[in-house]
């Protein structure tokens, strides 16, 4: 494809890498020297380029700001012990970007544009990929409307970008979650399955109320009855009841997480019993009360696995077994981290070397 041959590269004259303390990386505040951009104009992707990281200029009338015509992705790259940069399942993120885009009338980003943009950017900024165990390079691709038109209609112009942020080990402190039975993250027929900007803005207020009560995150329930568990923050949620791994089945109100899919594939490979189905709040609280709920965790790119320490429901907190006893979650975490870093075999072909 022509587009891949024509990535223009403008290198920075002043690398900022020497100012970065790689031993103390905050999440999402430090960005690498370069960024990738491409424009959609007159029905075609054009002008793909890697330029110094910096502010961008947009029209104040862009529908991305007014109407939330914006979607994003999140994935990670790690450095293997031999120094290769390994990216985890990037083609799945590319596909999901286009699933999200279709829902809010955006043109697909071609696979070549996504992959070549990513690999060109990463090879230029490869010294920014942290080497320490647990650290990684967080990759944020995103797509937004770039029209200068304040009317509400599908846009004609778009900008696709990728920015990179080195992040430190995510100290997976166990999370306290609260089952939300009043507010709704995503309704049937809505945009919950898309990584669309507006979903996250709308979730801030209910999450803040729960944080004021001392919880870290919400466990969202379905918008219609609030009786079925859906997901948590930007993570899918999983439970081990007795010896069975249980997770809500995907629907149009649940984001199809790549970590979720990876955990399920490993569990099935290990011969564990796995159920993807509707999961009622009653069933999980019952299992918590009678000691059958052995494990609960969130699955997502940022933390990989976030153990759930306690679940708040109707004003009461239910504590789960000690983290050290969470056999499955600990095992699958080690396995996934090992695959991502290239220190364990990759039987599903999840790793792309860049
Ligand atoms: C991104 C996201 C996830 C997790 O997806 P991964 O591909 O595993 O990172 C889960 N739920 C929501 C709402 C998300 O935005």
mmCIF file of C-alpha atoms and ligand atoms in Angstrom:
data_model
loop_
_atom_site.group_PDB
_atom_site.id
_atom_site.type_symbol
_atom_site.label_atom_id
_atom_site.label_comp_id
_atom_site.label_asym_id
_atom_site.label_seq_id
_atom_site.Cartn_x
_atom_site.Cartn_y
_atom_site.Cartn_z
ATOM 1 C CA UNK A 1 0.000 0.000 0.000
ATOM 2 C CA UNK A 2 1.293 3.424 -0.984
ATOM 3 C CA UNK A 3 0.521 4.947 2.356
ATOM 4 C CA UNK A 4 3.108 2.791 4.119
ATOM 5 C CA UNK A 5 5.925 3.915 1.861
ATOM 6 C CA UNK A 6 5.197 7.539 2.359
ATOM 7 C CA UNK A 7 5.532 8.097 6.088
ATOM 8 C CA UNK A 8 7.388 11.379 6.377
ATOM 9 C CA UNK A 9 9.738 11.602 9.321
ATOM 10 C CA UNK A 10 10.682 14.809 11.061
ATOM 11 C CA UNK A 11 13.049 14.102 13.922
ATOM 12 C CA UNK A 12 13.190 16.187 17.037
ATOM 13 C CA UNK A 13 16.291 18.346 17.462
ATOM 14 C CA UNK A 14 16.104 18.157 21.226
ATOM 15 C CA UNK A 15 15.448 14.734 22.699
ATOM 16 C CA UNK A 16 13.971 14.932 26.184
ATOM 17 C CA UNK A 17 14.988 11.405 27.165
ATOM 18 C CA UNK A 18 17.872 12.488 29.416
ATOM 19 C CA UNK A 19 15.418 14.417 31.626
ATOM 20 C CA UNK A 20 13.318 11.350 32.365
ATOM 21 C CA UNK A 21 13.720 9.414 35.615
ATOM 22 C CA UNK A 22 12.975 5.893 34.392
ATOM 23 C CA UNK A 23 13.071 4.573 37.960
ATOM 24 C CA UNK A 24 10.074 6.739 38.928
ATOM 25 C CA UNK A 25 7.645 6.843 36.035
ATOM 26 C CA UNK A 26 4.150 8.176 36.753
ATOM 27 C CA UNK A 27 1.252 6.850 34.648
ATOM 28 C CA UNK A 28 0.377 8.833 31.549
ATOM 29 C CA UNK A 29 2.286 12.054 32.158
ATOM 30 C CA UNK A 30 5.480 11.588 30.197
ATOM 31 C CA UNK A 31 5.478 11.231 26.426
ATOM 32 C CA UNK A 32 8.238 10.178 24.071
ATOM 33 C CA UNK A 33 10.047 12.424 21.574
ATOM 34 C CA UNK A 34 7.765 11.723 18.600
ATOM 35 C CA UNK A 35 4.163 11.076 17.602
ATOM 36 C CA UNK A 36 2.439 9.640 14.562
ATOM 37 C CA UNK A 37 -0.284 11.482 12.633
ATOM 38 C CA UNK A 38 -2.351 10.896 9.493
ATOM 39 C CA UNK A 39 -5.222 12.881 7.957
ATOM 40 C CA UNK A 40 -8.399 11.624 6.339
ATOM 41 C CA UNK A 41 -9.354 14.080 3.594
ATOM 42 C CA UNK A 42 -11.575 13.684 0.496
ATOM 43 C CA UNK A 43 -12.237 10.059 1.327
ATOM 44 C CA UNK A 44 -8.573 9.031 1.639
ATOM 45 C CA UNK A 45 -5.862 8.684 4.245
ATOM 46 C CA UNK A 46 -3.036 11.120 3.487
ATOM 47 C CA UNK A 47 -0.009 12.840 4.885
ATOM 48 C CA UNK A 48 1.103 10.132 7.279
ATOM 49 C CA UNK A 49 3.997 11.444 9.290
ATOM 50 C CA UNK A 50 6.062 11.092 12.419
ATOM 51 C CA UNK A 51 6.764 14.479 13.976
ATOM 52 C CA UNK A 52 8.201 15.777 17.259
ATOM 53 C CA UNK A 53 5.734 15.229 20.101
ATOM 54 C CA UNK A 54 3.901 18.458 20.859
ATOM 55 C CA UNK A 55 0.656 20.379 20.902
ATOM 56 C CA UNK A 56 -1.609 20.146 17.882
ATOM 57 C CA UNK A 57 -3.791 22.789 16.351
ATOM 58 C CA UNK A 58 -7.502 22.118 15.765
ATOM 59 C CA UNK A 59 -10.516 24.206 14.839
ATOM 60 C CA UNK A 60 -12.602 25.367 17.812
ATOM 61 C CA UNK A 61 -15.585 24.063 15.809
ATOM 62 C CA UNK A 62 -14.314 20.501 15.603
ATOM 63 C CA UNK A 63 -17.119 18.027 16.428
ATOM 64 C CA UNK A 64 -14.654 15.972 18.503
ATOM 65 C CA UNK A 65 -14.815 18.652 21.191
ATOM 66 C CA UNK A 66 -18.524 19.404 20.927
ATOM 67 C CA UNK A 67 -20.068 16.006 20.298
ATOM 68 C CA UNK A 68 -17.468 13.498 21.394
ATOM 69 C CA UNK A 69 -16.613 12.182 17.944
ATOM 70 C CA UNK A 70 -13.471 10.548 19.233
ATOM 71 C CA UNK A 71 -12.320 6.991 19.920
ATOM 72 C CA UNK A 72 -9.138 5.516 21.340
ATOM 73 C CA UNK A 73 -7.142 2.360 21.979
ATOM 74 C CA UNK A 74 -4.647 1.278 24.605
ATOM 75 C CA UNK A 75 -1.910 -1.321 24.369
ATOM 76 C CA UNK A 76 1.600 -2.000 25.606
ATOM 77 C CA UNK A 77 5.122 -2.666 24.373
ATOM 78 C CA UNK A 78 7.858 -4.189 26.506
ATOM 79 C CA UNK A 79 11.563 -4.763 26.098
ATOM 80 C CA UNK A 80 12.689 -8.381 26.100
ATOM 81 C CA UNK A 81 15.856 -9.385 27.990
ATOM 82 C CA UNK A 82 17.694 -9.406 24.638
ATOM 83 C CA UNK A 83 16.546 -5.853 23.860
ATOM 84 C CA UNK A 84 13.770 -6.520 21.326
ATOM 85 C CA UNK A 85 10.660 -4.350 21.494
ATOM 86 C CA UNK A 86 7.625 -6.622 21.783
ATOM 87 C CA UNK A 87 4.050 -5.407 21.273
ATOM 88 C CA UNK A 88 1.146 -7.441 22.640
ATOM 89 C CA UNK A 89 -1.671 -8.271 20.164
ATOM 90 C CA UNK A 90 -1.578 -4.970 18.186
ATOM 91 C CA UNK A 91 -3.720 -6.349 15.345
ATOM 92 C CA UNK A 92 -6.533 -6.933 17.837
ATOM 93 C CA UNK A 93 -6.374 -3.300 18.914
ATOM 94 C CA UNK A 94 -6.428 -2.239 15.267
ATOM 95 C CA UNK A 95 -9.565 -4.310 14.646
ATOM 96 C CA UNK A 96 -11.270 -2.989 17.756
ATOM 97 C CA UNK A 97 -10.475 0.610 16.772
ATOM 98 C CA UNK A 98 -12.440 0.050 13.590
ATOM 99 C CA UNK A 99 -15.337 -1.617 15.443
ATOM 100 C CA UNK A 100 -15.529 1.483 17.672
ATOM 101 C CA UNK A 101 -15.193 3.803 14.684
ATOM 102 C CA UNK A 102 -18.051 2.248 12.755
ATOM 103 C CA UNK A 103 -20.412 2.874 15.686
ATOM 104 C CA UNK A 104 -19.798 6.611 15.561
ATOM 105 C CA UNK A 105 -19.483 7.014 11.787
ATOM 106 C CA UNK A 106 -15.727 7.081 11.342
ATOM 107 C CA UNK A 107 -13.814 5.696 8.368
ATOM 108 C CA UNK A 108 -11.755 2.553 9.017
ATOM 109 C CA UNK A 109 -8.041 3.008 9.613
ATOM 110 C CA UNK A 110 -6.264 0.608 7.223
ATOM 111 C CA UNK A 111 -4.223 -2.108 8.934
ATOM 112 C CA UNK A 112 -1.050 -1.019 7.102
ATOM 113 C CA UNK A 113 -1.450 2.574 8.234
ATOM 114 C CA UNK A 114 -1.935 1.498 11.838
ATOM 115 C CA UNK A 115 0.910 -1.042 11.875
ATOM 116 C CA UNK A 116 3.436 0.925 9.823
ATOM 117 C CA UNK A 117 2.693 4.077 11.776
ATOM 118 C CA UNK A 118 3.195 2.193 15.013
ATOM 119 C CA UNK A 119 6.397 0.437 13.990
ATOM 120 C CA UNK A 120 7.943 3.593 12.496
ATOM 121 C CA UNK A 121 7.164 5.547 15.648
ATOM 122 C CA UNK A 122 8.381 2.822 17.978
ATOM 123 C CA UNK A 123 11.630 2.274 16.106
ATOM 124 C CA UNK A 124 12.371 5.996 16.315
ATOM 125 C CA UNK A 125 11.602 6.101 20.044
ATOM 126 C CA UNK A 126 12.820 2.604 20.970
ATOM 127 C CA UNK A 127 15.178 3.937 23.653
ATOM 128 C CA UNK A 128 12.073 5.096 25.496
ATOM 129 C CA UNK A 129 10.816 1.533 26.028
ATOM 130 C CA UNK A 130 11.634 0.879 29.697
ATOM 131 C CA UNK A 131 13.849 -2.106 30.455
ATOM 132 C CA UNK A 132 12.887 -2.750 34.061
ATOM 133 C CA UNK A 133 10.590 -5.623 34.897
ATOM 134 C CA UNK A 134 7.040 -4.355 35.284
ATOM 135 C CA UNK A 135 7.703 -1.150 33.330
ATOM 136 C CA UNK A 136 6.412 -0.784 29.798
ATOM 137 C CA UNK A 137 5.593 1.610 26.996
ATOM 138 C CA UNK A 138 1.907 2.482 26.969
ATOM 139 C CA UNK A 139 0.664 3.042 23.415
ATOM 140 C CA UNK A 140 -2.320 5.296 22.803
ATOM 141 C CA UNK A 141 -3.746 5.312 19.240
ATOM 142 C CA UNK A 142 -6.750 7.615 18.750
ATOM 143 C CA UNK A 143 -9.010 8.950 16.042
ATOM 144 C CA UNK A 144 -11.136 12.083 16.066
ATOM 145 C CA UNK A 145 -13.254 14.248 13.812
ATOM 146 C CA UNK A 146 -11.343 17.144 12.264
ATOM 147 C CA UNK A 147 -14.178 18.973 10.500
ATOM 148 C CA UNK A 148 -14.665 22.663 10.928
ATOM 149 C CA UNK A 149 -18.421 22.418 11.195
ATOM 150 C CA UNK A 150 -20.628 22.776 14.210
ATOM 151 C CA UNK A 151 -23.670 21.040 12.739
ATOM 152 C CA UNK A 152 -24.437 17.517 13.922
ATOM 153 C CA UNK A 153 -23.734 15.045 11.139
ATOM 154 C CA UNK A 154 -21.129 12.376 10.369
ATOM 155 C CA UNK A 155 -17.821 14.167 9.805
ATOM 156 C CA UNK A 156 -15.816 14.145 6.590
ATOM 157 C CA UNK A 157 -12.332 14.856 7.927
ATOM 158 C CA UNK A 158 -10.489 12.920 10.604
ATOM 159 C CA UNK A 159 -7.114 12.769 12.299
ATOM 160 C CA UNK A 160 -5.515 9.520 13.436
ATOM 161 C CA UNK A 161 -2.664 9.727 15.923
ATOM 162 C CA UNK A 162 -0.448 7.529 18.080
ATOM 163 C CA UNK A 163 1.360 8.789 21.167
ATOM 164 C CA UNK A 164 3.638 6.783 23.473
ATOM 165 C CA UNK A 165 4.124 7.009 27.210
ATOM 166 C CA UNK A 166 6.692 5.077 29.274
ATOM 167 C CA UNK A 167 5.016 3.812 32.451
ATOM 168 C CA UNK A 168 6.378 2.289 35.633
ATOM 169 C CA UNK A 169 5.392 -0.965 37.283
ATOM 170 C CA UNK A 170 1.714 -0.825 38.073
ATOM 171 C CA UNK A 171 1.749 -1.655 41.768
ATOM 172 C CA UNK A 172 -1.302 -3.803 41.643
ATOM 173 C CA UNK A 173 -2.667 -2.811 45.008
ATOM 174 C CA UNK A 174 -5.852 -4.811 45.366
ATOM 175 C CA UNK A 175 -8.937 -2.748 44.558
ATOM 176 C CA UNK A 176 -12.070 -2.078 46.561
ATOM 177 C CA UNK A 177 -15.080 -2.010 44.249
ATOM 178 C CA UNK A 178 -18.687 -1.031 44.772
ATOM 179 C CA UNK A 179 -21.597 -2.565 42.912
ATOM 180 C CA UNK A 180 -23.395 0.304 41.173
ATOM 181 C CA UNK A 181 -27.160 -0.130 41.107
ATOM 182 C CA UNK A 182 -28.297 3.407 40.315
ATOM 183 C CA UNK A 183 -26.140 4.909 37.563
ATOM 184 C CA UNK A 184 -25.561 3.289 34.179
ATOM 185 C CA UNK A 185 -22.349 3.144 32.145
ATOM 186 C CA UNK A 186 -23.766 1.643 28.986
ATOM 187 C CA UNK A 187 -27.280 0.863 27.838
ATOM 188 C CA UNK A 188 -28.524 -1.844 25.519
ATOM 189 C CA UNK A 189 -28.268 -0.442 22.005
ATOM 190 C CA UNK A 190 -25.769 2.188 23.158
ATOM 191 C CA UNK A 191 -22.027 2.607 22.715
ATOM 192 C CA UNK A 192 -20.640 0.546 25.621
ATOM 193 C CA UNK A 193 -18.847 -1.886 23.306
ATOM 194 C CA UNK A 194 -16.974 0.993 21.632
ATOM 195 C CA UNK A 195 -13.900 2.670 23.133
ATOM 196 C CA UNK A 196 -15.624 6.000 22.504
ATOM 197 C CA UNK A 197 -14.545 9.068 24.457
ATOM 198 C CA UNK A 198 -18.008 9.999 25.718
ATOM 199 C CA UNK A 199 -18.426 6.717 27.612
ATOM 200 C CA UNK A 200 -15.557 7.628 29.909
ATOM 201 C CA UNK A 201 -16.585 11.221 30.561
ATOM 202 C CA UNK A 202 -20.044 9.979 31.552
ATOM 203 C CA UNK A 203 -18.608 7.435 34.009
ATOM 204 C CA UNK A 204 -16.573 9.969 36.000
ATOM 205 C CA UNK A 205 -19.309 11.273 38.270
ATOM 206 C CA UNK A 206 -20.668 7.928 39.570
ATOM 207 C CA UNK A 207 -17.075 6.731 40.054
ATOM 208 C CA UNK A 208 -16.234 9.889 41.987
ATOM 209 C CA UNK A 209 -19.174 9.346 44.339
ATOM 210 C CA UNK A 210 -17.905 5.816 45.044
ATOM 211 C CA UNK A 211 -14.363 7.154 45.585
ATOM 212 C CA UNK A 212 -15.716 9.622 48.132
ATOM 213 C CA UNK A 213 -17.025 6.565 50.012
ATOM 214 C CA UNK A 214 -13.572 4.958 49.974
ATOM 215 C CA UNK A 215 -13.867 2.614 46.982
ATOM 216 C CA UNK A 216 -11.444 2.662 44.054
ATOM 217 C CA UNK A 217 -13.841 1.700 41.322
ATOM 218 C CA UNK A 218 -17.349 0.669 40.412
ATOM 219 C CA UNK A 219 -18.621 -2.702 39.370
ATOM 220 C CA UNK A 220 -21.136 -1.647 36.736
ATOM 221 C CA UNK A 221 -24.402 -3.503 36.333
ATOM 222 C CA UNK A 222 -26.734 -3.647 33.321
ATOM 223 C CA UNK A 223 -28.639 -0.449 32.586
ATOM 224 C CA UNK A 224 -32.066 -2.065 32.489
ATOM 225 C CA UNK A 225 -32.367 -4.068 35.727
ATOM 226 C CA UNK A 226 -29.066 -3.453 37.568
ATOM 227 C CA UNK A 227 -29.161 -7.160 38.440
ATOM 228 C CA UNK A 228 -26.340 -8.375 36.219
ATOM 229 C CA UNK A 229 -22.670 -7.532 36.520
ATOM 230 C CA UNK A 230 -21.025 -5.998 33.460
ATOM 231 C CA UNK A 231 -17.502 -4.633 34.030
ATOM 232 C CA UNK A 232 -15.357 -2.364 36.159
ATOM 233 C CA UNK A 233 -13.845 0.978 35.158
ATOM 234 C CA UNK A 234 -11.646 0.203 32.165
ATOM 235 C CA UNK A 235 -11.388 -3.481 33.011
ATOM 236 C CA UNK A 236 -13.459 -6.553 32.367
ATOM 237 C CA UNK A 237 -14.315 -8.508 35.482
ATOM 238 C CA UNK A 238 -13.853 -12.190 36.318
ATOM 239 C CA UNK A 239 -14.722 -14.437 39.247
ATOM 240 C CA UNK A 240 -13.547 -17.819 40.422
ATOM 241 C CA UNK A 241 -16.422 -19.606 42.168
ATOM 242 C CA UNK A 242 -15.319 -23.012 43.481
ATOM 243 C CA UNK A 243 -13.068 -24.051 40.583
ATOM 244 C CA UNK A 244 -14.910 -22.329 37.746
ATOM 245 C CA UNK A 245 -13.841 -19.117 36.011
ATOM 246 C CA UNK A 246 -16.937 -17.020 35.392
ATOM 247 C CA UNK A 247 -17.195 -13.780 33.411
ATOM 248 C CA UNK A 248 -20.068 -11.791 31.902
ATOM 249 C CA UNK A 249 -20.671 -12.728 28.255
ATOM 250 C CA UNK A 250 -19.889 -9.954 25.774
ATOM 251 C CA UNK A 251 -22.793 -7.767 24.682
ATOM 252 C CA UNK A 252 -23.245 -4.317 23.189
ATOM 253 C CA UNK A 253 -22.818 -2.785 26.644
ATOM 254 C CA UNK A 254 -19.488 -4.480 27.436
ATOM 255 C CA UNK A 255 -16.097 -3.647 25.936
ATOM 256 C CA UNK A 256 -14.447 -6.706 24.404
ATOM 257 C CA UNK A 257 -11.140 -6.573 26.288
ATOM 258 C CA UNK A 258 -8.048 -8.139 24.773
ATOM 259 C CA UNK A 259 -6.792 -9.009 28.256
ATOM 260 C CA UNK A 260 -10.159 -10.703 28.924
ATOM 261 C CA UNK A 261 -9.790 -12.767 25.767
ATOM 262 C CA UNK A 262 -6.183 -13.668 26.639
ATOM 263 C CA UNK A 263 -7.121 -14.805 30.163
ATOM 264 C CA UNK A 264 -9.973 -16.954 28.841
ATOM 265 C CA UNK A 265 -7.737 -18.560 26.205
ATOM 266 C CA UNK A 266 -5.083 -19.441 28.790
ATOM 267 C CA UNK A 267 -7.667 -20.781 31.266
ATOM 268 C CA UNK A 268 -9.181 -23.054 28.601
ATOM 269 C CA UNK A 269 -5.727 -24.202 27.528
ATOM 270 C CA UNK A 270 -5.005 -25.152 31.137
ATOM 271 C CA UNK A 271 -8.208 -27.207 31.237
ATOM 272 C CA UNK A 272 -10.063 -24.949 33.613
ATOM 273 C CA UNK A 273 -13.823 -24.789 33.516
ATOM 274 C CA UNK A 274 -14.829 -21.452 31.960
ATOM 275 C CA UNK A 275 -18.286 -19.891 31.768
ATOM 276 C CA UNK A 276 -19.136 -16.793 29.714
ATOM 277 C CA UNK A 277 -22.729 -15.938 30.538
ATOM 278 C CA UNK A 278 -24.939 -13.517 32.399
ATOM 279 C CA UNK A 279 -23.614 -13.149 35.946
ATOM 280 C CA UNK A 280 -26.132 -11.925 38.494
ATOM 281 C CA UNK A 281 -25.237 -9.761 41.468
ATOM 282 C CA UNK A 282 -27.246 -12.157 43.695
ATOM 283 C CA UNK A 283 -25.180 -15.139 42.594
ATOM 284 C CA UNK A 284 -21.845 -13.423 43.281
ATOM 285 C CA UNK A 285 -22.913 -11.981 46.655
ATOM 286 C CA UNK A 286 -24.286 -15.393 47.673
ATOM 287 C CA UNK A 287 -20.975 -17.023 46.724
ATOM 288 C CA UNK A 288 -19.099 -14.309 48.669
ATOM 289 C CA UNK A 289 -21.228 -14.917 51.765
ATOM 290 C CA UNK A 290 -20.788 -18.684 51.824
ATOM 291 C CA UNK A 291 -17.078 -18.674 50.996
ATOM 292 C CA UNK A 292 -17.348 -20.097 47.467
ATOM 293 C CA UNK A 293 -16.106 -16.884 45.834
ATOM 294 C CA UNK A 294 -12.392 -17.630 45.856
ATOM 295 C CA UNK A 295 -11.163 -14.925 43.505
ATOM 296 C CA UNK A 296 -12.361 -11.786 41.763
ATOM 297 C CA UNK A 297 -10.276 -9.562 39.516
ATOM 298 C CA UNK A 298 -10.333 -6.952 36.817
ATOM 299 C CA UNK A 299 -8.604 -7.689 33.493
ATOM 300 C CA UNK A 300 -7.267 -4.837 31.361
ATOM 301 C CA UNK A 301 -4.138 -3.532 29.650
ATOM 302 C CA UNK A 302 -3.091 -1.051 32.389
ATOM 303 C CA UNK A 303 -2.808 -3.528 35.285
ATOM 304 C CA UNK A 304 -3.190 -6.811 33.367
ATOM 305 C CA UNK A 305 -4.783 -8.323 36.503
ATOM 306 C CA UNK A 306 -6.174 -6.187 39.356
ATOM 307 C CA UNK A 307 -7.193 -8.306 42.329
ATOM 308 C CA UNK A 308 -10.466 -7.267 43.938
ATOM 309 C CA UNK A 309 -10.006 -7.079 47.690
ATOM 310 C CA UNK A 310 -13.568 -6.345 48.673
ATOM 311 C CA UNK A 311 -16.963 -5.792 47.124
ATOM 312 C CA UNK A 312 -19.361 -3.192 48.525
ATOM 313 C CA UNK A 313 -23.045 -3.910 48.042
ATOM 314 C CA UNK A 314 -26.063 -2.240 49.647
ATOM 315 C CA UNK A 315 -23.951 -0.538 52.286
ATOM 316 C CA UNK A 316 -21.989 -3.620 53.360
ATOM 317 C CA UNK A 317 -18.448 -4.638 52.453
ATOM 318 C CA UNK A 318 -17.660 -8.250 51.629
ATOM 319 C CA UNK A 319 -13.989 -9.218 51.967
ATOM 320 C CA UNK A 320 -12.535 -11.823 49.621
ATOM 321 C CA UNK A 321 -9.781 -14.379 50.390
ATOM 322 C CA UNK A 322 -6.181 -13.174 50.805
ATOM 323 C CA UNK A 323 -4.363 -12.251 47.578
ATOM 324 C CA UNK A 324 -1.704 -14.923 48.181
ATOM 325 C CA UNK A 325 -4.442 -17.574 47.962
ATOM 326 C CA UNK A 326 -5.630 -16.425 44.538
ATOM 327 C CA UNK A 327 -4.098 -19.323 42.640
ATOM 328 C CA UNK A 328 -5.591 -18.689 39.208
ATOM 329 C CA UNK A 329 -5.261 -14.881 39.065
ATOM 330 C CA UNK A 330 -1.633 -15.005 40.240
ATOM 331 C CA UNK A 331 -0.754 -17.761 37.781
ATOM 332 C CA UNK A 332 -2.396 -16.100 34.782
ATOM 333 C CA UNK A 333 -0.752 -12.773 35.674
ATOM 334 C CA UNK A 334 2.734 -14.353 35.717
ATOM 335 C CA UNK A 335 2.038 -16.159 32.464
ATOM 336 C CA UNK A 336 0.776 -13.058 30.644
ATOM 337 C CA UNK A 337 3.624 -10.873 31.883
ATOM 338 C CA UNK A 338 6.093 -13.556 30.797
ATOM 339 C CA UNK A 339 4.573 -13.804 27.321
ATOM 340 C CA UNK A 340 4.551 -10.011 26.944
ATOM 341 C CA UNK A 341 8.209 -9.745 27.950
ATOM 342 C CA UNK A 342 9.311 -12.685 25.838
ATOM 343 C CA UNK A 343 10.443 -14.809 28.793
ATOM 344 C CA UNK A 344 7.708 -17.449 28.314
ATOM 345 C CA UNK A 345 6.568 -19.255 25.159
ATOM 346 C CA UNK A 346 3.923 -17.513 23.042
ATOM 347 C CA UNK A 347 1.661 -20.402 21.925
ATOM 348 C CA UNK A 348 -1.071 -18.143 20.517
ATOM 349 C CA UNK A 349 1.207 -15.879 18.454
ATOM 350 C CA UNK A 350 0.301 -12.778 20.444
ATOM 351 C CA UNK A 351 3.643 -11.017 20.207
ATOM 352 C CA UNK A 352 4.731 -8.723 17.371
ATOM 353 C CA UNK A 353 8.409 -7.774 17.348
ATOM 354 C CA UNK A 354 8.910 -4.145 16.288
HETATM 355 C C1 LIG B 1 -10.136 -0.801 27.467
HETATM 356 C C2 LIG B 1 -11.241 -1.340 28.300
HETATM 357 C C3 LIG B 1 -11.226 -2.644 28.834
HETATM 358 C C4 LIG B 1 -10.035 -3.554 28.752
HETATM 359 O O1 LIG B 1 -9.634 -3.830 27.456
HETATM 360 P P1 LIG B 1 -8.134 -4.368 27.195
HETATM 361 O O2 LIG B 1 -8.107 -4.575 25.730
HETATM 362 O O3 LIG B 1 -7.980 -5.619 27.964
HETATM 363 O O4 LIG B 1 -7.224 -3.302 27.682
HETATM 364 C C5 LIG B 1 -12.353 -3.084 29.513
HETATM 365 N N1 LIG B 1 -13.415 -2.291 29.690
HETATM 366 C C6 LIG B 1 -13.462 -1.029 29.214
HETATM 367 C C7 LIG B 1 -14.689 -0.214 29.430
HETATM 368 C C8 LIG B 1 -12.377 -0.512 28.518
HETATM 369 O O5 LIG B 1 -12.390 0.737 28.076
#
